[in-house]
Amino acid sequence: MRWGEPTRLPPVRRGRGLTAAALLAVGLVAAYAILAVLSLTSVAPSLLDHVPTTLHGVVPGSVPATQPKAADLLSTPAVPEITALTLPFGFATSSSTQTFGLTNTASAPVNLSLTVLGVQGVTAQFPDSSQTQRLHAGERTQVTVKTDPMHAGSLAGGTVRIAVAGVAKPVLVPLSGAQAPLPPGAVTATPEADGAVHVTWIASPSTGVAGYEVERRVPGGQWEPLPGAAPAAGIVDQTGTDGQTLQYRVKAITAGVTPQLLSSPGTAGSALTDASPPAVPAGVKLPDFVTQANENAVPVEVDLPPTSKPTDVVSVTLTDGTDDSPPAIAAGGQSSVVVHVDATTLAEGPLSPIVTLTDAVGNATPATPFAEVAVKDTQAPDAPTDAQAPEVVNSNTESSVPVVVHVADPEPGERVHVEITGGAKAADGSADVSGAATTVNVDVSNLPDGPLAVSAWAIDDAGNVSKPTDGGTITKDTSAPESAVNIHVQAGDQNPAGYVNAASAGSVMAVVHFQQATDPADEIAISVGGIRVHRDGGDDTYFVGPLDLSDRPDGSVPLSVTVTDSAGNSNTTTDSAVKDTVAPSPPTSFTVPETADNAAGFVNSFTQNAAIFQATFPDGTDSTDTLAASVNGIDLGTRVGGSIAVQWKADVSGLPDGQLDLSGTITDAAGNSTDFSGRAVKETQAPPPPVAAHVIGFCQPDTITPSTAPNVSVQVVLPDMPGLSGTVTVTLTDSAGHTASGTAWGGPGIVVVHGIDASSFVPGHVHVSVSVTDAAGNTSTYDGTTATYIDPNQDG
């Protein structure tokens, strides 16, 4: 007998004491289970000449299987081969499980082991999850057989091998049916151009996958498979629709199984088909020229339609009529977009744009040519022949340095550009070419002092730049020289410092002072009232004059001194002087003022030691005025103005009586002066005293009565002296000390003083005293005849 051929099972032999029968009852619990009972006779190793076995198999709902016939196995150990028991798993789309039972009908225990042969992904195990088990006599167990969808394919040809320890030939239980793979992963449906949908998915992780079935439907509709098996990489479904939502799901196809066995479907995906290209762009804008500077990135502005989306791709090429540039792209979604196109490979001359708009799924507008033209001109003009700049730039010229650029044969529309550099900084300027020589003004105020490099180049109408022309080096010097400390009109014999007066107007002297000696290369320009004088540098002090300013009106006289260095930088110091040629007004009077001790114009014996002399200015004097005075040649000193009356006090006791000659000078701040004079009289001799004085009585001389007391008259006799005059004052004094007085003006002879009120006197003697005061204020006294005041009671 060969391995694999059906084995005939001999009948059970009875009557031998060492033979034990093993009954294996197999029960399948699946829908297609076959119930079988297997009886084995266990024979001791020394008695394994033959093993009688019986098999009972039943398919639920069918006629019991015919019991196999038995045959003797002579001298080789043998186990029964089960031919009527097969495990039919059917077409499983997920893991499937079958079980069958085993019963030991022998009298001795047996050791069993399980092995699955001929197929992947199928496992067999006893209840304790192992592949071995010791089965005691009469004990029942079961075998669980399970398929794994990680290994898809047909189960035909697979068997469960049951080995019985000590028995050479195992029991084989064939398998039937097929295992489907695990479902693939979720579907990703991506719309593509012309309504196509690119369908991809995550491949099933199982082995034994022959391909995939893709199913499609509209939402809510029936799933319909697409023709043919799809590869794992996915498919493109040319739906031929636009704006249609489609759903897709995918099943894995089991390899080598007929009829076709599919996995469960994976997660579905959907897409909205899109077969409509974007709207055509409205227009383009091109630069006038394509030059050296922009030929590798020519800016083309595309006016996009209002429906343009940010996901749109704007593609632009330029063509010279023979060749096209590489396309350049930009994103849409704006009113316009600038696309930079590389035109370096195109020929010189006119270039036209071609524009294509492509949406996110690949729908594209037809390539749209536009009539706009940019002229490619990358030929640089000839460089300028030379560039000339001033050798020195100072603070006055730094904001506009003139550079003259010469161009031999300028083209129409050509410009020249000048750059001046220094200290890692640059300043530039440009101008249209005008003839053979063009002046370009450059502001270099932001460049540092020191050497500056000048270069120039030409730019044609297209914007191409020539090679630069070296304009040499210039020097920037904007540091101004040190300014003067001051400038002023010098003081002289005829004027104070800072003033021009009537005396000095024809010979004004000015002086300039510097902190230190100026540079010999500096130029010093001094201006005094508009008269300019130039001096060379090298000194720290400069004198200018005499200058005639007679013709200049009174008022401020401007003064300035400007220091200019060799670079032309300058520094100016200004000041002013005052021209004043009007002398101050003299006083209206200059004499001795009246005081309590003297009459106006007189110095008497009382005031001669401290006489006051006063100059009176009705309009007042200025506080800057100074006044000097003398009397009979004696210096009275100086006074400061600022008031109407200016006084001097002096001791003139050493001067003889008589006329005093007064002289004075008032000088203003400018030095203008006015002399003035006056007179006074010194009179220190007292007048001669009276020769007699007595009260004129009503009834009798030298008597005062109550009726005459209110109006007493006194007769005074003055000496007969020519020119004598003065004030006669009579004072009456009673015994109680009461006084009464009266005055009269008089000259030589008799003077009567009336109206002396003595009504308050007491009776008794009345003393009579007389004083005579002359015009200078000198006084002489005299005691007259004593009078009597008669008491009224005595009269009665």
mmCIF file of N, CA and C in Angstrom, residues 307-404:
data_model
loop_
_atom_site.group_PDB
_atom_site.id
_atom_site.type_symbol
_atom_site.label_atom_id
_atom_site.label_comp_id
_atom_site.label_asym_id
_atom_site.label_seq_id
_atom_site.Cartn_x
_atom_site.Cartn_y
_atom_site.Cartn_z
ATOM 1 N N THR A 307 -13.309 84.168 -11.356
ATOM 2 C CA THR A 307 -13.531 82.834 -10.786
ATOM 3 C C THR A 307 -12.228 82.129 -10.437
ATOM 4 N N SER A 308 -11.108 82.772 -10.632
ATOM 5 C CA SER A 308 -9.825 82.117 -10.361
ATOM 6 C C SER A 308 -9.716 81.741 -8.885
ATOM 7 N N LYS A 309 -9.158 80.561 -8.636
ATOM 8 C CA LYS A 309 -9.017 80.051 -7.273
ATOM 9 C C LYS A 309 -7.533 79.979 -6.900
ATOM 10 N N PRO A 310 -7.243 80.009 -5.597
ATOM 11 C CA PRO A 310 -5.843 79.886 -5.173
ATOM 12 C C PRO A 310 -5.204 78.566 -5.589
ATOM 13 N N THR A 311 -6.043 77.540 -5.844
ATOM 14 C CA THR A 311 -5.495 76.247 -6.261
ATOM 15 C C THR A 311 -5.197 76.199 -7.758
ATOM 16 N N ASP A 312 -5.613 77.206 -8.499
ATOM 17 C CA ASP A 312 -5.305 77.241 -9.924
ATOM 18 C C ASP A 312 -3.816 77.486 -10.126
ATOM 19 N N VAL A 313 -3.289 76.918 -11.188
ATOM 20 C CA VAL A 313 -1.888 77.130 -11.566
ATOM 21 C C VAL A 313 -1.862 77.955 -12.846
ATOM 22 N N VAL A 314 -1.192 79.117 -12.754
ATOM 23 C CA VAL A 314 -1.052 80.000 -13.919
ATOM 24 C C VAL A 314 0.302 79.706 -14.542
ATOM 25 N N SER A 315 0.299 79.257 -15.768
ATOM 26 C CA SER A 315 1.537 78.900 -16.474
ATOM 27 C C SER A 315 1.728 79.865 -17.639
ATOM 28 N N VAL A 316 2.938 80.457 -17.714
ATOM 29 C CA VAL A 316 3.235 81.445 -18.750
ATOM 30 C C VAL A 316 4.529 81.049 -19.448
ATOM 31 N N THR A 317 4.500 81.121 -20.771
ATOM 32 C CA THR A 317 5.731 80.996 -21.573
ATOM 33 C C THR A 317 5.823 82.212 -22.478
ATOM 34 N N LEU A 318 7.038 82.536 -22.870
ATOM 35 C CA LEU A 318 7.284 83.588 -23.845
ATOM 36 C C LEU A 318 7.828 82.940 -25.113
ATOM 37 N N THR A 319 7.415 83.481 -26.240
ATOM 38 C CA THR A 319 7.872 82.930 -27.515
ATOM 39 C C THR A 319 8.427 84.039 -28.387
ATOM 40 N N ASP A 320 9.497 83.706 -29.105
ATOM 41 C CA ASP A 320 10.061 84.654 -30.077
ATOM 42 C C ASP A 320 9.604 84.339 -31.494
ATOM 43 N N GLY A 321 8.609 83.428 -31.625
ATOM 44 C CA GLY A 321 8.100 83.015 -32.937
ATOM 45 C C GLY A 321 8.748 81.756 -33.434
ATOM 46 N N THR A 322 9.908 81.434 -32.897
ATOM 47 C CA THR A 322 10.616 80.222 -33.309
ATOM 48 C C THR A 322 10.797 79.273 -32.134
ATOM 49 N N ASP A 323 11.105 79.859 -31.000
ATOM 50 C CA ASP A 323 11.382 79.052 -29.811
ATOM 51 C C ASP A 323 10.551 79.594 -28.656
ATOM 52 N N ASP A 324 10.287 78.713 -27.698
ATOM 53 C CA ASP A 324 9.536 79.102 -26.508
ATOM 54 C C ASP A 324 10.428 78.986 -25.278
ATOM 55 N N SER A 325 10.112 79.821 -24.298
ATOM 56 C CA SER A 325 10.838 79.767 -23.026
ATOM 57 C C SER A 325 10.319 78.607 -22.198
ATOM 58 N N PRO A 326 11.055 78.191 -21.197
ATOM 59 C CA PRO A 326 10.485 77.235 -20.239
ATOM 60 C C PRO A 326 9.281 77.877 -19.550
ATOM 61 N N PRO A 327 8.260 77.078 -19.252
ATOM 62 C CA PRO A 327 7.087 77.667 -18.586
ATOM 63 C C PRO A 327 7.424 78.082 -17.152
ATOM 64 N N ALA A 328 6.783 79.136 -16.709
ATOM 65 C CA ALA A 328 6.885 79.599 -15.318
ATOM 66 C C ALA A 328 5.490 79.624 -14.741
ATOM 67 N N ILE A 329 5.371 79.310 -13.483
ATOM 68 C CA ILE A 329 4.045 79.166 -12.892
ATOM 69 C C ILE A 329 3.891 80.034 -11.646
ATOM 70 N N ALA A 330 2.638 80.279 -11.304
ATOM 71 C CA ALA A 330 2.274 80.985 -10.074
ATOM 72 C C ALA A 330 0.871 80.540 -9.697
ATOM 73 N N ALA A 331 0.483 80.814 -8.454
ATOM 74 C CA ALA A 331 -0.843 80.425 -7.979
ATOM 75 C C ALA A 331 -1.880 81.471 -8.367
ATOM 76 N N GLY A 332 -3.103 81.008 -8.623
ATOM 77 C CA GLY A 332 -4.199 81.911 -8.954
ATOM 78 C C GLY A 332 -4.892 82.421 -7.699
ATOM 79 N N GLY A 333 -6.164 82.788 -7.844
ATOM 80 C CA GLY A 333 -6.948 83.258 -6.715
ATOM 81 C C GLY A 333 -6.858 84.738 -6.465
ATOM 82 N N GLN A 334 -6.204 85.499 -7.319
ATOM 83 C CA GLN A 334 -6.067 86.944 -7.149
ATOM 84 C C GLN A 334 -6.635 87.643 -8.390
ATOM 85 N N SER A 335 -6.738 88.971 -8.292
ATOM 86 C CA SER A 335 -7.202 89.704 -9.469
ATOM 87 C C SER A 335 -6.158 89.654 -10.568
ATOM 88 N N SER A 336 -4.905 89.653 -10.156
ATOM 89 C CA SER A 336 -3.817 89.501 -11.118
ATOM 90 C C SER A 336 -2.637 88.884 -10.393
ATOM 91 N N VAL A 337 -1.751 88.299 -11.148
ATOM 92 C CA VAL A 337 -0.560 87.669 -10.581
ATOM 93 C C VAL A 337 0.609 87.922 -11.526
ATOM 94 N N VAL A 338 1.782 88.132 -10.931
ATOM 95 C CA VAL A 338 2.985 88.356 -11.734
ATOM 96 C C VAL A 338 3.770 87.055 -11.787
ATOM 97 N N VAL A 339 4.033 86.588 -12.993
ATOM 98 C CA VAL A 339 4.794 85.360 -13.215
ATOM 99 C C VAL A 339 6.132 85.749 -13.840
ATOM 100 N N HIS A 340 7.225 85.259 -13.287
ATOM 101 C CA HIS A 340 8.556 85.605 -13.777
ATOM 102 C C HIS A 340 9.055 84.485 -14.696
ATOM 103 N N VAL A 341 9.264 84.840 -15.956
ATOM 104 C CA VAL A 341 9.591 83.873 -17.004
ATOM 105 C C VAL A 341 11.057 84.035 -17.395
ATOM 106 N N ASP A 342 11.751 82.909 -17.525
ATOM 107 C CA ASP A 342 13.155 82.908 -17.951
ATOM 108 C C ASP A 342 13.215 82.957 -19.474
ATOM 109 N N ALA A 343 13.689 84.115 -20.009
ATOM 110 C CA ALA A 343 13.744 84.291 -21.462
ATOM 111 C C ALA A 343 15.177 84.306 -21.983
ATOM 112 N N THR A 344 16.097 83.744 -21.206
ATOM 113 C CA THR A 344 17.513 83.817 -21.619
ATOM 114 C C THR A 344 17.792 83.045 -22.912
ATOM 115 N N THR A 345 17.000 82.021 -23.207
ATOM 116 C CA THR A 345 17.269 81.217 -24.413
ATOM 117 C C THR A 345 16.623 81.794 -25.665
ATOM 118 N N LEU A 346 15.813 82.834 -25.526
ATOM 119 C CA LEU A 346 15.095 83.369 -26.674
ATOM 120 C C LEU A 346 15.942 84.399 -27.410
ATOM 121 N N ALA A 347 15.601 84.592 -28.669
ATOM 122 C CA ALA A 347 16.348 85.520 -29.517
ATOM 123 C C ALA A 347 15.991 86.960 -29.198
ATOM 124 N N GLU A 348 16.874 87.880 -29.557
ATOM 125 C CA GLU A 348 16.600 89.304 -29.425
ATOM 126 C C GLU A 348 15.409 89.677 -30.307
ATOM 127 N N GLY A 349 14.623 90.628 -29.848
ATOM 128 C CA GLY A 349 13.493 91.068 -30.634
ATOM 129 C C GLY A 349 12.202 90.929 -29.851
ATOM 130 N N PRO A 350 11.053 90.973 -30.539
ATOM 131 C CA PRO A 350 9.762 90.929 -29.846
ATOM 132 C C PRO A 350 9.479 89.546 -29.259
ATOM 133 N N LEU A 351 8.913 89.562 -28.050
ATOM 134 C CA LEU A 351 8.510 88.333 -27.374
ATOM 135 C C LEU A 351 7.035 88.462 -27.005
ATOM 136 N N SER A 352 6.273 87.361 -27.209
ATOM 137 C CA SER A 352 4.843 87.370 -26.905
ATOM 138 C C SER A 352 4.554 86.302 -25.861
ATOM 139 N N PRO A 353 3.536 86.528 -25.021
ATOM 140 C CA PRO A 353 3.216 85.563 -23.969
ATOM 141 C C PRO A 353 2.145 84.563 -24.396
ATOM 142 N N ILE A 354 2.223 83.372 -23.832
ATOM 143 C CA ILE A 354 1.196 82.332 -23.973
ATOM 144 C C ILE A 354 0.857 81.891 -22.553
ATOM 145 N N VAL A 355 -0.449 81.892 -22.247
ATOM 146 C CA VAL A 355 -0.876 81.646 -20.877
ATOM 147 C C VAL A 355 -1.832 80.461 -20.832
ATOM 148 N N THR A 356 -1.643 79.596 -19.829
ATOM 149 C CA THR A 356 -2.546 78.480 -19.574
ATOM 150 C C THR A 356 -2.913 78.490 -18.103
ATOM 151 N N LEU A 357 -4.219 78.306 -17.819
ATOM 152 C CA LEU A 357 -4.680 78.169 -16.438
ATOM 153 C C LEU A 357 -5.118 76.736 -16.212
ATOM 154 N N THR A 358 -4.597 76.108 -15.171
ATOM 155 C CA THR A 358 -4.926 74.720 -14.839
ATOM 156 C C THR A 358 -5.478 74.674 -13.434
ATOM 157 N N ASP A 359 -6.643 73.994 -13.272
ATOM 158 C CA ASP A 359 -7.221 73.940 -11.934
ATOM 159 C C ASP A 359 -6.567 72.840 -11.119
ATOM 160 N N ALA A 360 -7.053 72.655 -9.884
ATOM 161 C CA ALA A 360 -6.404 71.754 -8.939
ATOM 162 C C ALA A 360 -6.430 70.303 -9.401
ATOM 163 N N VAL A 361 -7.421 69.920 -10.227
ATOM 164 C CA VAL A 361 -7.501 68.520 -10.655
ATOM 165 C C VAL A 361 -6.836 68.296 -11.999
ATOM 166 N N GLY A 362 -6.378 69.362 -12.635
ATOM 167 C CA GLY A 362 -5.675 69.206 -13.899
ATOM 168 C C GLY A 362 -6.416 69.670 -15.126
ATOM 169 N N ASN A 363 -7.666 70.160 -14.981
ATOM 170 C CA ASN A 363 -8.352 70.723 -16.140
ATOM 171 C C ASN A 363 -7.650 72.012 -16.545
ATOM 172 N N ALA A 364 -7.360 72.161 -17.799
ATOM 173 C CA ALA A 364 -6.583 73.306 -18.262
ATOM 174 C C ALA A 364 -7.294 74.013 -19.406
ATOM 175 N N THR A 365 -7.092 75.349 -19.418
ATOM 176 C CA THR A 365 -7.577 76.123 -20.562
ATOM 177 C C THR A 365 -6.675 75.851 -21.758
ATOM 178 N N PRO A 366 -7.163 76.104 -22.943
ATOM 179 C CA PRO A 366 -6.253 76.019 -24.092
ATOM 180 C C PRO A 366 -5.131 77.041 -23.930
ATOM 181 N N ALA A 367 -3.958 76.710 -24.416
ATOM 182 C CA ALA A 367 -2.855 77.668 -24.376
ATOM 183 C C ALA A 367 -3.265 78.923 -25.128
ATOM 184 N N THR A 368 -3.324 80.065 -24.415
ATOM 185 C CA THR A 368 -3.889 81.292 -24.983
ATOM 186 C C THR A 368 -2.766 82.276 -25.309
ATOM 187 N N PRO A 369 -2.554 82.572 -26.599
ATOM 188 C CA PRO A 369 -1.550 83.598 -26.951
ATOM 189 C C PRO A 369 -2.160 84.994 -26.810
ATOM 190 N N PHE A 370 -1.325 85.964 -26.476
ATOM 191 C CA PHE A 370 -1.751 87.359 -26.356
ATOM 192 C C PHE A 370 -0.903 88.220 -27.278
ATOM 193 N N ALA A 371 -1.501 89.326 -27.707
ATOM 194 C CA ALA A 371 -0.838 90.182 -28.702
ATOM 195 C C ALA A 371 0.198 91.113 -28.072
ATOM 196 N N GLU A 372 0.204 91.239 -26.762
ATOM 197 C CA GLU A 372 1.179 92.133 -26.119
ATOM 198 C C GLU A 372 2.597 91.672 -26.424
ATOM 199 N N VAL A 373 3.488 92.645 -26.533
ATOM 200 C CA VAL A 373 4.865 92.343 -26.951
ATOM 201 C C VAL A 373 5.838 93.063 -26.030
ATOM 202 N N ALA A 374 6.888 92.339 -25.642
ATOM 203 C CA ALA A 374 8.042 92.939 -24.968
ATOM 204 C C ALA A 374 9.243 92.746 -25.880
ATOM 205 N N VAL A 375 10.040 93.782 -26.022
ATOM 206 C CA VAL A 375 11.191 93.709 -26.920
ATOM 207 C C VAL A 375 12.402 93.272 -26.116
ATOM 208 N N LYS A 376 13.005 92.180 -26.549
ATOM 209 C CA LYS A 376 14.215 91.717 -25.881
ATOM 210 C C LYS A 376 15.414 92.453 -26.464
ATOM 211 N N ASP A 377 16.098 93.163 -25.588
ATOM 212 C CA ASP A 377 17.306 93.903 -25.984
ATOM 213 C C ASP A 377 18.291 93.781 -24.825
ATOM 214 N N THR A 378 19.258 92.935 -24.981
ATOM 215 C CA THR A 378 20.228 92.695 -23.909
ATOM 216 C C THR A 378 21.622 93.187 -24.268
ATOM 217 N N GLN A 379 21.714 94.000 -25.340
ATOM 218 C CA GLN A 379 23.021 94.531 -25.747
ATOM 219 C C GLN A 379 23.328 95.795 -24.952
ATOM 220 N N ALA A 380 24.379 95.774 -24.176
ATOM 221 C CA ALA A 380 24.746 96.920 -23.338
ATOM 222 C C ALA A 380 25.279 98.062 -24.206
ATOM 223 N N PRO A 381 25.016 99.324 -23.825
ATOM 224 C CA PRO A 381 25.563 100.465 -24.573
ATOM 225 C C PRO A 381 27.063 100.623 -24.292
ATOM 226 N N ASP A 382 27.698 101.488 -25.064
ATOM 227 C CA ASP A 382 29.118 101.779 -24.834
ATOM 228 C C ASP A 382 29.277 102.541 -23.528
ATOM 229 N N ALA A 383 30.378 102.269 -22.860
ATOM 230 C CA ALA A 383 30.661 102.965 -21.605
ATOM 231 C C ALA A 383 30.990 104.429 -21.880
ATOM 232 N N PRO A 384 30.727 105.339 -20.930
ATOM 233 C CA PRO A 384 31.134 106.742 -21.104
ATOM 234 C C PRO A 384 32.647 106.835 -21.319
ATOM 235 N N THR A 385 33.054 107.872 -22.042
ATOM 236 C CA THR A 385 34.489 108.046 -22.295
ATOM 237 C C THR A 385 35.213 108.564 -21.060
ATOM 238 N N ASP A 386 34.578 109.383 -20.271
ATOM 239 C CA ASP A 386 35.164 109.815 -19.003
ATOM 240 C C ASP A 386 34.081 110.448 -18.126
ATOM 241 N N ALA A 387 34.449 110.644 -16.858
ATOM 242 C CA ALA A 387 33.571 111.297 -15.886
ATOM 243 C C ALA A 387 34.440 112.223 -15.049
ATOM 244 N N GLN A 388 34.061 113.502 -14.979
ATOM 245 C CA GLN A 388 34.874 114.497 -14.292
ATOM 246 C C GLN A 388 34.065 115.120 -13.152
ATOM 247 N N ALA A 389 34.675 115.125 -11.961
ATOM 248 C CA ALA A 389 34.040 115.689 -10.765
ATOM 249 C C ALA A 389 34.986 116.709 -10.150
ATOM 250 N N PRO A 390 34.491 117.675 -9.391
ATOM 251 C CA PRO A 390 35.374 118.642 -8.727
ATOM 252 C C PRO A 390 36.313 117.913 -7.766
ATOM 253 N N GLU A 391 37.527 118.472 -7.617
ATOM 254 C CA GLU A 391 38.521 117.802 -6.790
ATOM 255 C C GLU A 391 38.127 117.782 -5.318
ATOM 256 N N VAL A 392 37.442 118.842 -4.872
ATOM 257 C CA VAL A 392 37.108 118.961 -3.452
ATOM 258 C C VAL A 392 35.597 119.203 -3.322
ATOM 259 N N VAL A 393 34.994 118.519 -2.357
ATOM 260 C CA VAL A 393 33.586 118.706 -2.027
ATOM 261 C C VAL A 393 33.527 119.237 -0.601
ATOM 262 N N ASN A 394 32.847 120.369 -0.406
ATOM 263 C CA ASN A 394 32.753 120.935 0.935
ATOM 264 C C ASN A 394 31.303 120.918 1.412
ATOM 265 N N SER A 395 31.074 121.548 2.549
ATOM 266 C CA SER A 395 29.731 121.533 3.131
ATOM 267 C C SER A 395 28.712 122.273 2.275
ATOM 268 N N ASN A 396 29.177 123.195 1.446
ATOM 269 C CA ASN A 396 28.259 123.953 0.596
ATOM 270 C C ASN A 396 27.860 123.184 -0.649
ATOM 271 N N THR A 397 28.729 122.271 -1.093
ATOM 272 C CA THR A 397 28.481 121.576 -2.364
ATOM 273 C C THR A 397 28.140 120.106 -2.185
ATOM 274 N N GLU A 398 28.213 119.576 -0.938
ATOM 275 C CA GLU A 398 28.025 118.138 -0.747
ATOM 276 C C GLU A 398 26.633 117.661 -1.146
ATOM 277 N N SER A 399 25.630 118.503 -1.086
ATOM 278 C CA SER A 399 24.280 118.066 -1.435
ATOM 279 C C SER A 399 24.044 118.037 -2.938
ATOM 280 N N SER A 400 24.981 118.564 -3.722
ATOM 281 C CA SER A 400 24.801 118.559 -5.178
ATOM 282 C C SER A 400 26.166 118.675 -5.850
ATOM 283 N N VAL A 401 26.855 117.547 -5.891
ATOM 284 C CA VAL A 401 28.186 117.512 -6.517
ATOM 285 C C VAL A 401 28.018 117.329 -8.024
ATOM 286 N N PRO A 402 28.465 118.263 -8.836
ATOM 287 C CA PRO A 402 28.300 118.128 -10.288
ATOM 288 C C PRO A 402 29.372 117.209 -10.888
ATOM 289 N N VAL A 403 28.917 116.164 -11.569
ATOM 290 C CA VAL A 403 29.820 115.246 -12.260
ATOM 291 C C VAL A 403 29.480 115.316 -13.747
ATOM 292 N N VAL A 404 30.461 115.684 -14.550
ATOM 293 C CA VAL A 404 30.252 115.816 -15.997
ATOM 294 C C VAL A 404 30.671 114.508 -16.662
#
